[in-house]
Amino acid sequence: MNPRLPPGLYIVATPIGNLSDLSQRAAATLAGCDVIAVEDTRVTAKLLAHIGAKRPMLPYHDHNADRVRPDLIARMRTEAVALVSDAGTPLISDPGYKLVRDARAAGVPVTTIPGASAAMAALTLAGLPTDRFLFLGFLPSKGGARASAIAEVAAIRATLVLYESGPRLGAALKALAEGLGPREAAVAREITKKFEETVTGTLAELADRYADAPPKGEIVIVVAPPGAPEAPAEADIEAALREAMTRLTPSRAAAEVAERLGVPRRQVYEKALALK
Ligand code: SAM
């Protein structure tokens, strides 16, 4: 018999494929709570069976969340309410943030039981920089909206992490290659499951590979940050300076060109003096 948990909201991460990834604390929380808010009762029932627990479940998903949230918040005052999603960490491309927001507003204690998330797992597999990354969730499915979403992040100096489905993978990679240019990327599929694989290459290579061969299963795309901008050629600096010096003093021309081409001002000024 698991000890009863204090009242509040418990955010419980669950495995993304391998049931052994459920933490002991997650299992104890699920077994010891009063009710579990779930995306799909059938999926969570399997997890409960795996740990030998039986707890009441209450559906909480995109279609009923606004209606059931006030009751759930009221219950948290006297009961331990756990929130799970079908797989991984709730709130990450899954319902839950409004539940946490309203629980906090109501003064209800919120506890997280961290664990697997496909985004983090893919980052550890991709072999791309992890010092700065931007999680984009799912791209829009329509071409125009997808291209705009990609253009919005093209200049961001961070590794990008996206969720995608097999049937849409080829089109998404093609749009990423067109919008972001030649960047290294990884497609991590079925992480922690039997047919797990991670394929790396440039966006264009990956787009080619998957164009006519949509893979099965769940997918995360990881894309390298943009490379360092290329330094302008000496000839370009000189041409810009010659033009600027027809209008400005060498010092002002150097300042203008340095700013425009992103090169150190002293370097440009020395060139301006030599040209004078
Ligand atoms: N909350 C989950 C998490 O923390 O990862 C994500 C939920 S989101 C609705 C589902 C998407 O996550 C899938 O379409 C896929 O892109 C990604 N995903 C989930 N499990 C995965 C796995 N085992 N391997 C690769 N991607 C996975």
CSV table of C-alpha atoms and ligand atoms in Angstrom, one decimal:
chain,number,residue,atom,x,y,z
A,1,MET,CA,0.0,0.0,0.0
A,2,ASN,CA,1.5,3.3,-1.0
A,3,PRO,CA,1.5,6.2,1.5
A,4,ARG,CA,-1.1,8.8,0.7
A,5,LEU,CA,0.4,12.0,-0.9
A,6,PRO,CA,-0.2,15.5,0.4
A,7,PRO,CA,-2.8,17.4,-1.6
A,8,GLY,CA,-1.6,19.3,-4.7
A,9,LEU,CA,-0.8,18.9,-8.4
A,10,TYR,CA,1.9,16.3,-9.4
A,11,ILE,CA,3.4,16.6,-12.9
A,12,VAL,CA,4.6,13.0,-13.7
A,13,ALA,CA,6.9,12.3,-16.7
A,14,THR,CA,6.4,8.8,-18.2
A,15,PRO,CA,8.5,6.8,-20.6
A,16,ILE,CA,8.7,7.6,-24.3
A,17,GLY,CA,8.8,3.9,-25.3
A,18,ASN,CA,10.7,1.8,-22.8
A,19,LEU,CA,8.7,1.2,-19.6
A,20,SER,CA,11.9,0.7,-17.6
A,21,ASP,CA,12.5,4.4,-17.9
A,22,LEU,CA,9.7,5.1,-15.5
A,23,SER,CA,11.4,6.4,-12.3
A,24,GLN,CA,10.7,5.0,-8.9
A,25,ARG,CA,9.4,8.3,-7.8
A,26,ALA,CA,7.0,8.5,-10.8
A,27,ALA,CA,5.7,5.0,-10.0
A,28,ALA,CA,5.2,5.9,-6.3
A,29,THR,CA,3.4,9.1,-7.2
A,30,LEU,CA,1.1,7.4,-9.6
A,31,ALA,CA,0.4,4.6,-7.1
A,32,GLY,CA,-0.1,7.0,-4.2
A,33,CYS,CA,-2.2,9.8,-5.7
A,34,ASP,CA,-6.0,10.1,-5.4
A,35,VAL,CA,-6.7,10.7,-9.1
A,36,ILE,CA,-4.7,10.8,-12.4
A,37,ALA,CA,-5.6,13.3,-15.1
A,38,VAL,CA,-4.7,11.5,-18.3
A,39,GLU,CA,-4.7,12.1,-22.1
A,40,ASP,CA,-6.0,8.6,-22.9
A,41,THR,CA,-7.2,6.2,-20.2
A,42,ARG,CA,-6.2,3.2,-22.3
A,43,VAL,CA,-2.6,4.3,-22.6
A,44,THR,CA,-2.2,5.1,-18.9
A,45,ALA,CA,-4.1,1.9,-17.9
A,46,LYS,CA,-1.2,0.0,-19.4
A,47,LEU,CA,1.4,1.9,-17.4
A,48,LEU,CA,-0.6,1.4,-14.2
A,49,ALA,CA,-0.8,-2.3,-15.0
A,50,HIS,CA,3.0,-2.4,-15.4
A,51,ILE,CA,3.5,-1.0,-11.9
A,52,GLY,CA,0.7,-3.1,-10.5
A,53,ALA,CA,-1.4,0.0,-9.4
A,54,LYS,CA,-5.0,0.8,-9.8
A,55,ARG,CA,-6.0,4.5,-9.5
A,56,PRO,CA,-9.0,6.5,-10.7
A,57,MET,CA,-8.3,8.2,-14.0
A,58,LEU,CA,-9.9,11.4,-15.4
A,59,PRO,CA,-9.5,12.4,-19.1
A,60,TYR,CA,-7.8,15.7,-19.5
A,61,HIS,CA,-7.0,16.6,-23.1
A,62,ASP,CA,-7.3,19.5,-25.6
A,63,HIS,CA,-11.0,18.9,-26.2
A,64,ASN,CA,-12.2,18.9,-22.6
A,65,ALA,CA,-9.5,20.8,-20.7
A,66,ASP,CA,-11.3,24.1,-20.3
A,67,ARG,CA,-14.4,22.4,-19.0
A,68,VAL,CA,-12.8,20.0,-16.5
A,69,ARG,CA,-10.0,22.3,-15.3
A,70,PRO,CA,-11.9,24.2,-12.6
A,71,ASP,CA,-13.1,20.9,-11.0
A,72,LEU,CA,-9.6,19.5,-11.0
A,73,ILE,CA,-8.2,22.6,-9.4
A,74,ALA,CA,-10.9,22.4,-6.7
A,75,ARG,CA,-10.0,18.7,-6.0
A,76,MET,CA,-6.3,19.6,-5.6
A,77,ARG,CA,-7.1,21.5,-2.4
A,78,THR,CA,-7.9,18.2,-0.6
A,79,GLU,CA,-6.5,15.5,-2.9
A,80,ALA,CA,-3.3,14.6,-4.7
A,81,VAL,CA,-3.9,15.0,-8.4
A,82,ALA,CA,-1.3,13.6,-10.8
A,83,LEU,CA,-1.0,14.7,-14.5
A,84,VAL,CA,0.4,12.5,-17.1
A,85,SER,CA,0.5,12.5,-20.9
A,86,ASP,CA,0.5,9.5,-23.2
A,87,ALA,CA,4.3,9.6,-23.2
A,88,GLY,CA,7.1,11.8,-22.0
A,89,THR,CA,6.9,15.0,-20.0
A,90,PRO,CA,3.4,16.6,-19.7
A,91,LEU,CA,3.2,20.2,-21.0
A,92,ILE,CA,5.9,19.6,-23.7
A,93,SER,CA,3.8,19.7,-26.8
A,94,ASP,CA,1.1,18.2,-24.6
A,95,PRO,CA,-1.6,19.6,-22.4
A,96,GLY,CA,-1.0,20.9,-18.9
A,97,TYR,CA,0.4,24.4,-18.8
A,98,LYS,CA,-3.0,26.0,-18.0
A,99,LEU,CA,-3.5,23.5,-15.2
A,100,VAL,CA,-0.2,24.5,-13.6
A,101,ARG,CA,-1.0,28.2,-14.2
A,102,ASP,CA,-4.4,27.9,-12.5
A,103,ALA,CA,-3.1,25.6,-9.7
A,104,ARG,CA,-0.5,28.3,-8.9
A,105,ALA,CA,-3.0,31.0,-9.0
A,106,ALA,CA,-5.2,29.0,-6.6
A,107,GLY,CA,-2.3,28.6,-4.2
A,108,VAL,CA,-2.1,24.8,-4.8
A,109,PRO,CA,1.4,23.3,-4.3
A,110,VAL,CA,2.8,22.0,-7.7
A,111,THR,CA,5.4,19.3,-7.7
A,112,THR,CA,7.2,17.9,-10.8
A,113,ILE,CA,8.5,14.3,-11.1
A,114,PRO,CA,10.9,14.8,-14.1
A,115,GLY,CA,11.8,12.1,-16.6
A,116,ALA,CA,11.9,11.3,-20.3
A,117,SER,CA,11.2,13.8,-23.0
A,118,ALA,CA,11.8,13.0,-26.7
A,119,ALA,CA,13.3,16.5,-27.3
A,120,MET,CA,16.0,16.1,-24.7
A,121,ALA,CA,16.6,12.5,-25.6
A,122,ALA,CA,17.1,13.5,-29.3
A,123,LEU,CA,19.5,16.2,-28.4
A,124,THR,CA,21.7,13.7,-26.6
A,125,LEU,CA,21.7,11.5,-29.7
A,126,ALA,CA,22.3,14.1,-32.5
A,127,GLY,CA,25.9,15.0,-31.9
A,128,LEU,CA,25.1,18.7,-32.5
A,129,PRO,CA,25.8,21.7,-30.1
A,130,THR,CA,23.7,21.6,-27.0
A,131,ASP,CA,24.9,24.9,-25.3
A,132,ARG,CA,21.9,26.8,-26.8
A,133,PHE,CA,18.8,25.1,-28.3
A,134,LEU,CA,15.4,26.2,-29.3
A,135,PHE,CA,12.5,23.7,-29.0
A,136,LEU,CA,9.9,24.4,-31.8
A,137,GLY,CA,7.4,21.6,-31.2
A,138,PHE,CA,5.5,20.7,-34.3
A,139,LEU,CA,5.8,22.9,-37.4
A,140,PRO,CA,2.5,24.0,-39.1
A,141,SER,CA,1.4,21.4,-41.6
A,142,LYS,CA,0.4,23.9,-44.4
A,143,GLY,CA,3.3,24.9,-46.7
A,144,GLY,CA,3.0,28.7,-46.4
A,145,ALA,CA,2.7,28.7,-42.6
A,146,ARG,CA,5.5,26.2,-42.3
A,147,ALA,CA,7.9,28.3,-44.5
A,148,SER,CA,7.0,31.4,-42.4
A,149,ALA,CA,7.7,29.5,-39.1
A,150,ILE,CA,11.1,28.4,-40.5
A,151,ALA,CA,12.0,31.9,-41.7
A,152,GLU,CA,11.2,33.3,-38.3
A,153,VAL,CA,14.0,31.2,-36.7
A,154,ALA,CA,16.5,31.1,-39.5
A,155,ALA,CA,18.9,33.6,-38.0
A,156,ILE,CA,18.7,32.3,-34.4
A,157,ARG,CA,22.1,31.0,-33.3
A,158,ALA,CA,20.9,27.9,-31.6
A,159,THR,CA,20.3,24.2,-32.3
A,160,LEU,CA,16.7,23.7,-33.3
A,161,VAL,CA,14.6,20.7,-32.0
A,162,LEU,CA,11.3,19.8,-33.8
A,163,TYR,CA,8.7,17.1,-33.4
A,164,GLU,CA,7.5,15.5,-36.6
A,165,SER,CA,5.4,12.6,-37.9
A,166,GLY,CA,6.6,10.0,-40.5
A,167,PRO,CA,4.3,11.0,-43.3
A,168,ARG,CA,5.3,14.6,-43.0
A,169,LEU,CA,9.0,14.1,-42.5
A,170,GLY,CA,10.1,14.5,-46.1
A,171,ALA,CA,8.2,17.7,-46.7
A,172,ALA,CA,9.4,19.1,-43.4
A,173,LEU,CA,13.0,18.4,-44.1
A,174,LYS,CA,12.7,19.9,-47.6
A,175,ALA,CA,11.2,23.1,-46.2
A,176,LEU,CA,13.9,23.2,-43.5
A,177,ALA,CA,16.6,22.8,-46.2
A,178,GLU,CA,15.1,25.6,-48.3
A,179,GLY,CA,14.6,27.9,-45.4
A,180,LEU,CA,17.8,27.3,-43.4
A,181,GLY,CA,20.3,26.4,-46.1
A,182,PRO,CA,23.1,23.9,-45.7
A,183,ARG,CA,23.1,22.7,-42.1
A,184,GLU,CA,23.9,19.5,-40.4
A,185,ALA,CA,20.9,17.7,-38.9
A,186,ALA,CA,19.7,14.5,-37.3
A,187,VAL,CA,16.5,12.5,-37.5
A,188,ALA,CA,16.0,10.5,-34.3
A,189,ARG,CA,13.3,7.9,-34.6
A,190,GLU,CA,11.6,5.6,-32.2
A,191,ILE,CA,13.9,6.6,-29.3
A,192,THR,CA,14.2,3.9,-26.6
A,193,LYS,CA,12.1,1.5,-28.7
A,194,LYS,CA,12.9,-1.7,-30.6
A,195,PHE,CA,13.5,0.1,-34.0
A,196,GLU,CA,15.3,3.1,-32.7
A,197,GLU,CA,17.6,4.8,-35.2
A,198,THR,CA,19.4,8.1,-35.6
A,199,VAL,CA,20.3,9.2,-39.1
A,200,THR,CA,22.6,12.2,-39.6
A,201,GLY,CA,23.5,14.3,-42.6
A,202,THR,CA,22.8,17.7,-44.1
A,203,LEU,CA,19.2,18.9,-44.3
A,204,ALA,CA,19.3,18.4,-48.1
A,205,GLU,CA,20.7,14.8,-47.8
A,206,LEU,CA,18.1,13.9,-45.2
A,207,ALA,CA,15.3,15.5,-47.3
A,208,ASP,CA,16.4,13.4,-50.3
A,209,ARG,CA,16.6,10.2,-48.2
A,210,TYR,CA,13.1,10.5,-46.8
A,211,ALA,CA,11.4,12.2,-49.9
A,212,ASP,CA,9.8,9.0,-51.1
A,213,ALA,CA,10.3,6.8,-48.1
A,214,PRO,CA,8.3,8.1,-45.2
A,215,PRO,CA,9.5,6.2,-42.1
A,216,LYS,CA,7.3,4.6,-39.5
A,217,GLY,CA,7.1,5.7,-35.9
A,218,GLU,CA,7.8,8.8,-33.8
A,219,ILE,CA,10.4,11.3,-34.9
A,220,VAL,CA,12.4,14.3,-33.6
A,221,ILE,CA,14.4,16.5,-36.0
A,222,VAL,CA,17.5,18.3,-34.6
A,223,VAL,CA,19.1,21.0,-36.8
A,224,ALA,CA,22.6,22.6,-36.2
A,225,PRO,CA,22.8,26.3,-35.6
A,226,PRO,CA,23.7,28.6,-38.6
A,227,GLY,CA,27.5,28.7,-39.2
A,228,ALA,CA,29.6,31.7,-38.4
A,229,PRO,CA,28.8,34.5,-40.9
A,230,GLU,CA,31.6,34.6,-43.5
A,231,ALA,CA,34.0,37.4,-43.1
A,232,PRO,CA,33.7,39.9,-46.0
A,233,ALA,CA,36.5,39.7,-48.6
A,234,GLU,CA,39.2,42.3,-48.5
A,235,ALA,CA,38.1,43.4,-52.0
A,236,ASP,CA,34.6,44.0,-50.8
A,237,ILE,CA,35.8,46.1,-47.8
A,238,GLU,CA,38.0,48.2,-50.2
A,239,ALA,CA,35.2,48.8,-52.7
A,240,ALA,CA,32.8,49.9,-50.0
A,241,LEU,CA,35.5,52.2,-48.5
A,242,ARG,CA,36.3,53.8,-51.9
A,243,GLU,CA,32.6,54.5,-52.4
A,244,ALA,CA,32.1,55.8,-48.8
A,245,MET,CA,35.2,58.1,-49.1
A,246,THR,CA,33.7,59.9,-52.0
A,247,ARG,CA,31.1,61.2,-49.5
A,248,LEU,CA,32.8,61.1,-46.1
A,249,THR,CA,36.1,61.7,-44.3
A,250,PRO,CA,38.3,58.6,-44.0
A,251,SER,CA,37.3,58.3,-40.3
A,252,ARG,CA,33.5,58.5,-41.0
A,253,ALA,CA,33.8,56.2,-44.0
A,254,ALA,CA,35.6,53.6,-41.9
A,255,ALA,CA,33.0,53.8,-39.2
A,256,GLU,CA,30.2,53.4,-41.7
A,257,VAL,CA,31.8,50.4,-43.6
A,258,ALA,CA,32.8,48.7,-40.3
A,259,GLU,CA,29.3,48.9,-39.1
A,260,ARG,CA,27.7,47.7,-42.4
A,261,LEU,CA,30.1,44.8,-43.0
A,262,GLY,CA,30.6,43.8,-39.3
A,263,VAL,CA,34.4,44.2,-39.3
A,264,PRO,CA,36.5,45.9,-36.6
A,265,ARG,CA,36.6,49.7,-37.1
A,266,ARG,CA,40.4,50.0,-36.6
A,267,GLN,CA,41.0,47.5,-39.4
A,268,VAL,CA,38.9,49.5,-41.8
A,269,TYR,CA,40.3,52.8,-40.7
A,270,GLU,CA,43.9,51.6,-41.4
A,271,LYS,CA,42.8,50.5,-44.9
A,272,ALA,CA,41.1,53.9,-45.4
A,273,LEU,CA,44.3,55.7,-44.5
A,274,ALA,CA,46.2,53.6,-47.0
A,275,LEU,CA,43.7,54.4,-49.7
A,276,LYS,CA,43.7,58.1,-49.1
B,1,SAM,N1,5.4,15.3,-24.2
B,1,SAM,C1,6.2,14.4,-25.0
B,1,SAM,C2,7.7,14.5,-24.7
B,1,SAM,O1,8.0,15.0,-23.6
B,1,SAM,O2,8.5,14.1,-25.5
B,1,SAM,C3,5.9,14.8,-26.5
B,1,SAM,C4,4.5,14.7,-26.9
B,1,SAM,S1,4.2,15.1,-28.5
B,1,SAM,C5,2.4,15.0,-28.6
B,1,SAM,C6,4.6,13.6,-29.4
B,1,SAM,C7,5.8,13.7,-30.3
B,1,SAM,O3,7.0,13.6,-29.6
B,1,SAM,C8,5.9,12.7,-31.4
B,1,SAM,O4,5.1,13.0,-32.5
B,1,SAM,C9,7.3,12.7,-31.7
B,1,SAM,O5,7.6,13.8,-32.6
B,1,SAM,C10,8.0,12.9,-30.4
B,1,SAM,N2,8.2,11.6,-29.7
B,1,SAM,C11,7.6,11.0,-28.7
B,1,SAM,N3,8.2,9.9,-28.4
B,1,SAM,C12,9.2,9.7,-29.2
B,1,SAM,C13,10.2,8.6,-29.4
B,1,SAM,N4,10.2,7.6,-28.7
B,1,SAM,N5,11.1,8.8,-30.4
B,1,SAM,C14,11.1,9.9,-31.2
B,1,SAM,N6,10.2,10.9,-31.1
B,1,SAM,C15,9.3,10.8,-30.1
